[in-house]
Amino acid sequence: MLCRVPIRNADGDGGQTAHRCPPVGSEPHIDAPSGSAEPLVGRQAECAVLDRMLTRLAGGSAQVLEVTGDPGIGKTRLLAELARRARDRGFLVLVGQARYSGGQQPFEALIDAVDEHLAGFGEDHDGLDLPSLASVFPSLRGQDGTGAKAKVERHRLFREVRTLLAALASPGLVLILDDLHRADDDTVEWLVELLHRPPRRPVLLALAHRWRQAPARLLAAVKMARTHEPPASLHLGPLTEDAADVLLAGTGSRSSRRALYRESQGNPFYLDALIRSAGRGLPVPDGTPPHWADVEGELPPAVIGALMAEFEWLSPAGQLAARSAAVIGDPFSVETVSIVAGADGDSTAAAVAEMATADLVRPVERSRLFAFRHGLVRSAIYESVNPAWRGPAHARAAQALRDSGAPLTSQAHHVERAASPGEFTAVETLTQAASTVHAHAPATAARWLQAALKLLPETPEASPQRTSLLLRLAFALGVAGHPKASRDTLHDLLQPLRGDPERRIPAVAFCAVMERLLCRHAEGHALLLAELPKVGDEESLTAATLKFELGCSALTGGDPMAGRMWAQEALTAARASGHTPLRAAVLGLIATACGISGDVQAAGEHLDPAVRLLDGMLDGELARRPDAAVWIGWSEFFLERPGEALRHFDRALTIARERGRVLVLPPLLTGKILVLRGIGRLADASLAAEEAVDVALLSGSDEQRAAALAMRCWVATWTGDFDLASRAGAAAVEHRPRPATGWIAALATRMLAEAHLAMGDHQGCLDLVDLAGGPQLSTADAHTRIGWYELLTRAELAAGRQDAASIWAEAAVGAARGFGQAGRQGLAMLARAQALAATEPAAALRLATAARDAMEKRGMVLDAARAAVVAGQAHAACGDPEAAAAELQAAKSVFDVAGAGPLARNAAACQRRVAVRASHGPVLPRQRRPGVLPALTRRESQVALLVSGGLTNRRIARQLKVAEKTVEMHLANVFTKFGVGSRTEVAAAVIRAEEPGPADWG
């Protein structure tokens, strides 16, 4: 049975990445014990350079390594790797760091690296002028009676430090100095001199800095360093998406990890900070760039502290300008910062220049504007702003933007934070801004409408405006994927709108959609039926809309005939109204209802004109009516046109994502998953399933959640990820609406049944028949019913019930006989071939071959390959091992390309059986003997059979629900009892044990 372990997304603590990507400014000192660091990800080329330099160091060469890059890019982490590798080779490693400090102690980084190592130095160090060195290193002071502040001539001091480094270089010295963009003038002067006259000993000088802020003298000196080997410069760029995915392993889904990667810009620190912020109220992008400062308190204290380290060393004027810019948001101008800060233009320009020098902000190309280095930097500074100052600052920003003629969308961000209740100007600004973004960012529109409603006074005079705003809010919430909030808002409005049919009827239609998504099919249907008689013109656009929604409600509720009837009436009205997008949607609905009922001819007659209308629609038209693509794509899937279905699903998904149409994503993704699985693109199907789960879990719809989780479970069984399948399946059961009625619920039940069987739980598969309406499968549509019958045939065969399997197979043939679709008929023939394989291999061969050909023609790649496996087994049983091997190899190739691991392993196991039997002579048709492996215990027999199927110990342990050590113990016993020493020999022994004995030939 599927274990009940719920799916979990990323936790807010950052998971693994929190340890692999320490925050900038609070990074642990890299002088750590050898081997303590975790593996460095995504820097293979850089590590190769480190190894080459250490090899040359062992040969006695002095070298210089420069490591540069943006803040948080991983310079310190790379230096830690250098330190680890150097220690492993026996070199002395000294590590220092330049820090922000009030007085900037002279030679700070050098002292940090070397001073502790010098503690205990005595006078026996020939060649070292300890009194001179004591003027720099505190640990040497007082040893010879000289004062700590003895003045030493500069060049002499630098010479002595160079001599000291040479003395320490035995067998070699790696001196690492980090964060040199903060270095004091004395350190820079010493480094320039050292690079000009490096020690003539094996010393590797590794210097790290932020290249935008490093002193120009130091940059020039590094390039001109007079070492035997030319200086090596490693400029660290962003991590690749693959490398980031390794760091994010186990954190959320692949689609959420991709979103994190894009937002982090490949920077490890930003990636870590975003993970730490997960679940803290960060806005979800809906087509517009997120405002990281829109939600207070979203960043954890550790992240804020790291990001604020640079800010705190700005001058007071610089800090004021930075806070003002954080309030304004990206991009900002010096003039706007001046207004918000209340400072004059010249001092503000100097303060912004200071921010740019500190690399907190950067100029926007080809403009006079600036932007923060990253949104997280802005967010951290924004959170440091005193709330009492923040509100007036937003008000000043809003006024400045208004005076400059900035778009309403730029003003709205500030108005919602600065306005007070009763400010009608602010309400109007927010309302108009929401109208501007509603088409492409409905979630942002909903937020601004909610802000406007808070400002609107609770007075009779404002009641009409409040009703209008609530209606727009309900539509925005629904489109953005919040059906419950949308429905609740609409319920409050339907009574006040009773005398306003122009607005009430669209509200009723949309409310019915929300009810349907919340599995309240009866409520939505009744709402529509009660409203329809109030429409005066039966051929109006309003009538067409209500009848179309009645058709959708009936079809998704499990009544395709009623859905088709209502859709036909809607089509007449839609044609009369001349509304092309609605007409396309209605035609698609009719085609879907016909397709799942088996009326292929009628489905095609309605689908073809629907496709022409859809392909002729502009993206804006489709964005307003995305359900046209839903119904047309689904009908193409049912009519076995996978290429066209995928094209339409992909187009609609692109538009829906770009324009924040979250509401329509689950049905589009579900259809796409079914198509991708059929054509053998399981990796893409897996990505789509993850995205479907991400969207559905936020939707508030149990039906959508259960369906998405069931699809994810289903795809995971095909790829062989049974752990994921088990978790997703258990979560789907938890979210399944009760009672589980409707078309989508029935489809989800079918997916779960497939997963049970794939994981060896044939009884769990059979038990789900009750949820599909019992043996008659009354809740399943005609199209899905054939797949059910084929699945149940396999389940009964797995249980060893041949007669029951034959009954299900005959039911599949009967259901497909009048269906008129080659793919469905092929699936039914496959069911019958499997039922006959053990007793009538010749008949099974004919049926399996015909099934393979039929499904190949309809693009059902994986199912056709499954039929090829049955054909291969039948060829072997009929005494033709060469034909069997060819069929099985072809099927295995398909499974390998598709990523269907369990099916590929099964095909390989069948190949091995055929090869072994061929080596023992022709195999005649036979019945399988009971007691296949009489010398083994029951559990040992199970392990041996699974080994012969090509499964690893880990897979066997998962399938049998035992520890991997237990499997190893049983397998050792099998080796002993069979007298073999390899898994291949076990497989051969199992096959020989299955060979018919003399009594079986009859």
CSV table of C-alpha atoms in Angstrom, one decimal, residues 221 304 400 416 447 574:
chain,number,residue,atom,x,y,z
A,221,ALA,CA,50.3,45.4,-9.0
A,304,ILE,CA,19.6,40.9,7.2
A,400,ALA,CA,7.5,63.1,-6.4
A,416,GLU,CA,-1.0,51.9,-0.5
A,447,ARG,CA,-3.6,43.5,-3.7
A,574,ALA,CA,-22.3,32.1,-29.3
